[in-house]
Amino acid sequence: NTPDERLIMLPPGIDPNRKRADDWEPRRKAFRKQFDLNDNDIVILMVGSGFKRKGVDRVINGLAALPESLRQKTKLFVLGEDDIPAFENQAKQQGVAKQVTFFGGRSDVPEFLLGSDLFLHPARQENTGTVILEALVAGLPAFVSGACGYAGHIIKSGAGLVSDEPFEQQVFNQQLASMLDRDKLQHWSEQALHYADTEDLYSMPQKVAEIIDKMVEQKRH
């Protein structure tokens, strides 16, 4: 029963340094060379600890369900901390162990965002999903679940897809396969960069400061 006038919507507060830099092309090439990736390889990226909640198992299942020709050229890179051996075992059982790499926690996440082709976040539960917007402003298309608080930004930007809730693995598999097309990925990347330049995703600290100043002035008077 809180009155509407007491509720204030704020921008997400993404660090502007996460935006794609002018030197992104040589950095992407260096990243791809570092991991022996060729131009035909497609890298799907996941970032975040708590793999079950983030949906890593869902993505491994989706990878295993891809048509063989597409599966062979698709890699899954996972950044974050959890019981890695358990998920490596799942990948092995699904026959995609060679396609999946777990990197643990990393400090060079921006390089992974630049070097990858699609960001996945089919979380079972996610209050916001800041990393979704970090991927978006870096120009990386995203495929996320409707359970993510920031899923609306993917819809609004037109920079990827949002899976329906409740989650259905078979539908997710089909959508993932449909997304792994170079022309589609390029279009979504352009949409993401346009959104990054035209939407205020960054000014939360400044907006909070302005609101506090305004409230202080009102109390003084």
CSV table of C-alpha atoms in Angstrom, one decimal:
chain,number,residue,atom,x,y,z
A,1,ASN,CA,0.0,0.0,0.0
A,2,THR,CA,2.9,2.3,-0.5
A,3,PRO,CA,1.7,5.5,-2.4
A,4,ASP,CA,3.0,5.7,-6.0
A,5,GLU,CA,4.6,9.1,-5.4
A,6,ARG,CA,7.0,7.4,-2.9
A,7,LEU,CA,8.3,4.9,-5.4
A,8,ILE,CA,11.1,6.1,-7.7
A,9,MET,CA,12.4,4.1,-10.6
A,10,LEU,CA,16.2,4.3,-11.1
A,11,PRO,CA,18.4,3.4,-14.1
A,12,PRO,CA,20.3,0.1,-13.6
A,13,GLY,CA,23.7,1.7,-13.0
A,14,ILE,CA,25.9,-0.1,-15.4
A,15,ASP,CA,29.6,1.0,-15.5
A,16,PRO,CA,30.0,3.0,-18.7
A,17,ASN,CA,33.4,1.4,-19.1
A,18,ARG,CA,31.6,-1.8,-20.0
A,19,LYS,CA,30.5,-0.2,-23.3
A,20,ARG,CA,32.3,-1.5,-26.4
A,21,ALA,CA,35.5,0.4,-26.8
A,22,ASP,CA,36.9,1.7,-30.1
A,23,ASP,CA,39.7,-0.9,-30.0
A,24,TRP,CA,37.2,-3.8,-29.7
A,25,GLU,CA,38.2,-5.5,-33.0
A,26,PRO,CA,41.9,-6.2,-32.3
A,27,ARG,CA,40.9,-7.2,-28.7
A,28,ARG,CA,38.3,-9.7,-30.1
A,29,LYS,CA,40.9,-11.1,-32.6
A,30,ALA,CA,43.4,-11.5,-29.8
A,31,PHE,CA,40.9,-13.3,-27.6
A,32,ARG,CA,39.9,-15.6,-30.5
A,33,LYS,CA,43.5,-16.4,-31.2
A,34,GLN,CA,44.3,-17.1,-27.5
A,35,PHE,CA,41.6,-19.8,-27.4
A,36,ASP,CA,42.3,-21.2,-30.9
A,37,LEU,CA,39.0,-20.1,-32.3
A,38,ASN,CA,38.4,-19.8,-36.0
A,39,ASP,CA,36.0,-17.5,-37.8
A,40,ASN,CA,33.4,-20.3,-38.1
A,41,ASP,CA,33.4,-21.1,-34.4
A,42,ILE,CA,30.5,-19.8,-32.3
A,43,VAL,CA,31.1,-19.0,-28.7
A,44,ILE,CA,28.2,-18.9,-26.3
A,45,LEU,CA,29.1,-17.3,-22.9
A,46,MET,CA,27.7,-17.7,-19.4
A,47,VAL,CA,28.9,-15.5,-16.5
A,48,GLY,CA,28.0,-16.0,-12.8
A,49,SER,CA,28.4,-18.3,-9.8
A,50,GLY,CA,25.7,-20.6,-8.7
A,51,PHE,CA,25.5,-22.7,-11.9
A,52,LYS,CA,22.2,-24.4,-11.1
A,53,ARG,CA,20.4,-21.1,-10.4
A,54,LYS,CA,22.0,-19.5,-13.5
A,55,GLY,CA,20.9,-22.4,-15.7
A,56,VAL,CA,24.2,-23.9,-16.8
A,57,ASP,CA,22.6,-27.3,-16.9
A,58,ARG,CA,19.9,-26.0,-19.2
A,59,VAL,CA,22.5,-24.6,-21.6
A,60,ILE,CA,24.5,-27.9,-21.6
A,61,ASN,CA,21.3,-29.7,-22.5
A,62,GLY,CA,20.6,-27.2,-25.2
A,63,LEU,CA,24.1,-27.5,-26.6
A,64,ALA,CA,23.8,-31.3,-26.8
A,65,ALA,CA,20.5,-31.0,-28.6
A,66,LEU,CA,22.0,-28.9,-31.5
A,67,PRO,CA,22.2,-30.4,-34.9
A,68,GLU,CA,25.6,-32.1,-35.2
A,69,SER,CA,27.0,-29.8,-37.8
A,70,LEU,CA,26.1,-26.8,-35.6
A,71,ARG,CA,27.1,-28.4,-32.4
A,72,GLN,CA,30.6,-29.2,-33.6
A,73,LYS,CA,31.4,-25.5,-34.2
A,74,THR,CA,29.7,-24.2,-31.1
A,75,LYS,CA,31.7,-23.7,-27.8
A,76,LEU,CA,30.3,-22.9,-24.4
A,77,PHE,CA,32.5,-20.8,-22.1
A,78,VAL,CA,31.4,-20.6,-18.4
A,79,LEU,CA,32.9,-18.1,-16.0
A,80,GLY,CA,32.1,-18.4,-12.3
A,81,GLU,CA,32.5,-20.6,-9.2
A,82,ASP,CA,30.5,-23.7,-8.3
A,83,ASP,CA,30.9,-27.5,-8.3
A,84,ILE,CA,32.6,-27.5,-11.7
A,85,PRO,CA,33.2,-31.3,-11.8
A,86,ALA,CA,29.5,-32.0,-11.5
A,87,PHE,CA,28.7,-29.9,-14.5
A,88,GLU,CA,31.7,-31.2,-16.4
A,89,ASN,CA,30.3,-34.7,-15.8
A,90,GLN,CA,27.0,-33.6,-17.2
A,91,ALA,CA,28.7,-32.3,-20.3
A,92,LYS,CA,30.6,-35.6,-20.6
A,93,GLN,CA,27.4,-37.6,-20.3
A,94,GLN,CA,25.7,-35.5,-22.9
A,95,GLY,CA,28.7,-36.0,-25.3
A,96,VAL,CA,29.7,-32.3,-25.4
A,97,ALA,CA,32.6,-32.3,-23.0
A,98,LYS,CA,35.0,-31.0,-25.8
A,99,GLN,CA,32.6,-28.1,-26.5
A,100,VAL,CA,32.4,-26.9,-22.8
A,101,THR,CA,35.1,-25.0,-20.9
A,102,PHE,CA,34.8,-23.9,-17.3
A,103,PHE,CA,37.2,-21.0,-16.4
A,104,GLY,CA,36.3,-20.4,-12.8
A,105,GLY,CA,36.3,-16.8,-11.6
A,106,ARG,CA,38.0,-14.3,-14.0
A,107,SER,CA,39.0,-10.7,-13.8
A,108,ASP,CA,38.9,-10.3,-17.6
A,109,VAL,CA,35.2,-10.6,-18.2
A,110,PRO,CA,35.2,-7.7,-20.7
A,111,GLU,CA,37.5,-9.7,-23.0
A,112,PHE,CA,35.1,-12.6,-22.9
A,113,LEU,CA,32.2,-10.3,-23.7
A,114,LEU,CA,34.1,-9.0,-26.7
A,115,GLY,CA,35.3,-12.4,-27.9
A,116,SER,CA,32.0,-14.3,-27.7
A,117,ASP,CA,29.0,-14.4,-30.0
A,118,LEU,CA,26.0,-14.9,-27.8
A,119,PHE,CA,25.4,-14.4,-24.1
A,120,LEU,CA,23.1,-17.0,-22.3
A,121,HIS,CA,21.4,-16.5,-18.9
A,122,PRO,CA,18.5,-18.9,-18.6
A,123,ALA,CA,18.3,-18.5,-14.9
A,124,ARG,CA,15.8,-20.2,-12.7
A,125,GLN,CA,15.8,-17.1,-10.4
A,126,GLU,CA,17.5,-13.7,-10.9
A,127,ASN,CA,16.6,-10.5,-9.2
A,128,THR,CA,18.1,-8.3,-11.9
A,129,GLY,CA,20.9,-9.8,-13.9
A,130,THR,CA,23.4,-7.0,-14.2
A,131,VAL,CA,25.7,-9.1,-16.3
A,132,ILE,CA,22.9,-9.2,-18.9
A,133,LEU,CA,23.2,-5.4,-19.5
A,134,GLU,CA,27.0,-5.6,-19.3
A,135,ALA,CA,26.8,-8.1,-22.2
A,136,LEU,CA,24.3,-5.9,-24.1
A,137,VAL,CA,26.4,-2.6,-23.8
A,138,ALA,CA,29.4,-4.6,-25.1
A,139,GLY,CA,27.4,-5.5,-28.2
A,140,LEU,CA,26.8,-9.1,-27.3
A,141,PRO,CA,23.3,-10.5,-28.1
A,142,ALA,CA,21.6,-12.3,-25.3
A,143,PHE,CA,19.2,-15.2,-24.7
A,144,VAL,CA,17.8,-15.0,-21.2
A,145,SER,CA,14.9,-16.5,-19.2
A,146,GLY,CA,11.8,-14.6,-18.3
A,147,ALA,CA,12.7,-15.1,-14.7
A,148,CYS,CA,15.4,-12.4,-15.0
A,149,GLY,CA,14.5,-9.0,-13.7
A,150,TYR,CA,16.3,-7.3,-16.6
A,151,ALA,CA,14.8,-9.5,-19.3
A,152,GLY,CA,12.6,-6.6,-20.3
A,153,HIS,CA,15.7,-4.7,-21.5
A,154,ILE,CA,16.4,-7.5,-24.0
A,155,ILE,CA,12.8,-7.2,-25.3
A,156,LYS,CA,12.9,-3.4,-25.4
A,157,SER,CA,16.3,-3.4,-27.2
A,158,GLY,CA,15.5,-6.1,-29.6
A,159,ALA,CA,19.0,-7.5,-28.9
A,160,GLY,CA,18.1,-11.2,-28.5
A,161,LEU,CA,15.4,-13.4,-27.1
A,162,VAL,CA,13.7,-14.1,-23.8
A,163,SER,CA,12.4,-17.6,-23.1
A,164,ASP,CA,8.9,-18.0,-21.7
A,165,GLU,CA,8.1,-19.0,-18.1
A,166,PRO,CA,7.6,-21.7,-17.1
A,167,PHE,CA,10.8,-22.9,-18.7
A,168,GLU,CA,10.5,-25.8,-21.2
A,169,GLN,CA,13.8,-27.4,-22.2
A,170,GLN,CA,12.7,-28.5,-25.7
A,171,VAL,CA,11.5,-25.0,-26.6
A,172,PHE,CA,14.7,-23.5,-25.3
A,173,ASN,CA,16.7,-26.0,-27.4
A,174,GLN,CA,14.8,-25.0,-30.6
A,175,GLN,CA,15.2,-21.3,-29.8
A,176,LEU,CA,18.9,-21.6,-29.1
A,177,ALA,CA,19.5,-23.5,-32.4
A,178,SER,CA,17.6,-20.8,-34.3
A,179,MET,CA,19.7,-18.0,-32.8
A,180,LEU,CA,23.1,-19.4,-33.9
A,181,ASP,CA,23.0,-17.8,-37.3
A,182,ARG,CA,25.7,-15.2,-38.2
A,183,ASP,CA,23.2,-12.7,-39.8
A,184,LYS,CA,20.9,-12.9,-36.8
A,185,LEU,CA,23.7,-12.4,-34.3
A,186,GLN,CA,25.0,-9.4,-36.2
A,187,HIS,CA,21.6,-7.8,-36.3
A,188,TRP,CA,21.1,-8.4,-32.6
A,189,SER,CA,24.6,-7.0,-31.9
A,190,GLU,CA,23.8,-3.8,-33.7
A,191,GLN,CA,20.5,-3.5,-31.8
A,192,ALA,CA,22.4,-3.9,-28.5
A,193,LEU,CA,24.9,-1.2,-29.4
A,194,HIS,CA,22.1,1.2,-30.4
A,195,TYR,CA,20.3,0.5,-27.1
A,196,ALA,CA,23.6,1.1,-25.2
A,197,ASP,CA,23.9,4.5,-26.9
A,198,THR,CA,20.3,5.7,-26.6
A,199,GLU,CA,19.1,4.3,-23.3
A,200,ASP,CA,20.2,5.6,-19.8
A,201,LEU,CA,21.6,2.5,-18.3
A,202,TYR,CA,24.4,4.2,-16.4
A,203,SER,CA,23.3,7.2,-14.2
A,204,MET,CA,21.9,5.5,-11.1
A,205,PRO,CA,24.5,7.0,-8.7
A,206,GLN,CA,23.9,10.5,-10.1
A,207,LYS,CA,20.1,10.1,-10.0
A,208,VAL,CA,20.2,8.9,-6.4
A,209,ALA,CA,22.4,11.9,-5.4
A,210,GLU,CA,20.0,14.3,-7.1
A,211,ILE,CA,17.0,12.7,-5.3
A,212,ILE,CA,18.7,13.0,-1.9
A,213,ASP,CA,19.7,16.6,-2.6
A,214,LYS,CA,16.1,17.4,-3.6
A,215,MET,CA,14.6,15.7,-0.5
A,216,VAL,CA,17.0,17.6,1.8
A,217,GLU,CA,16.1,20.9,0.2
A,218,GLN,CA,12.4,20.1,0.6
A,219,LYS,CA,12.9,19.3,4.3
A,220,ARG,CA,14.8,22.5,4.8
A,221,HIS,CA,11.9,24.5,3.5
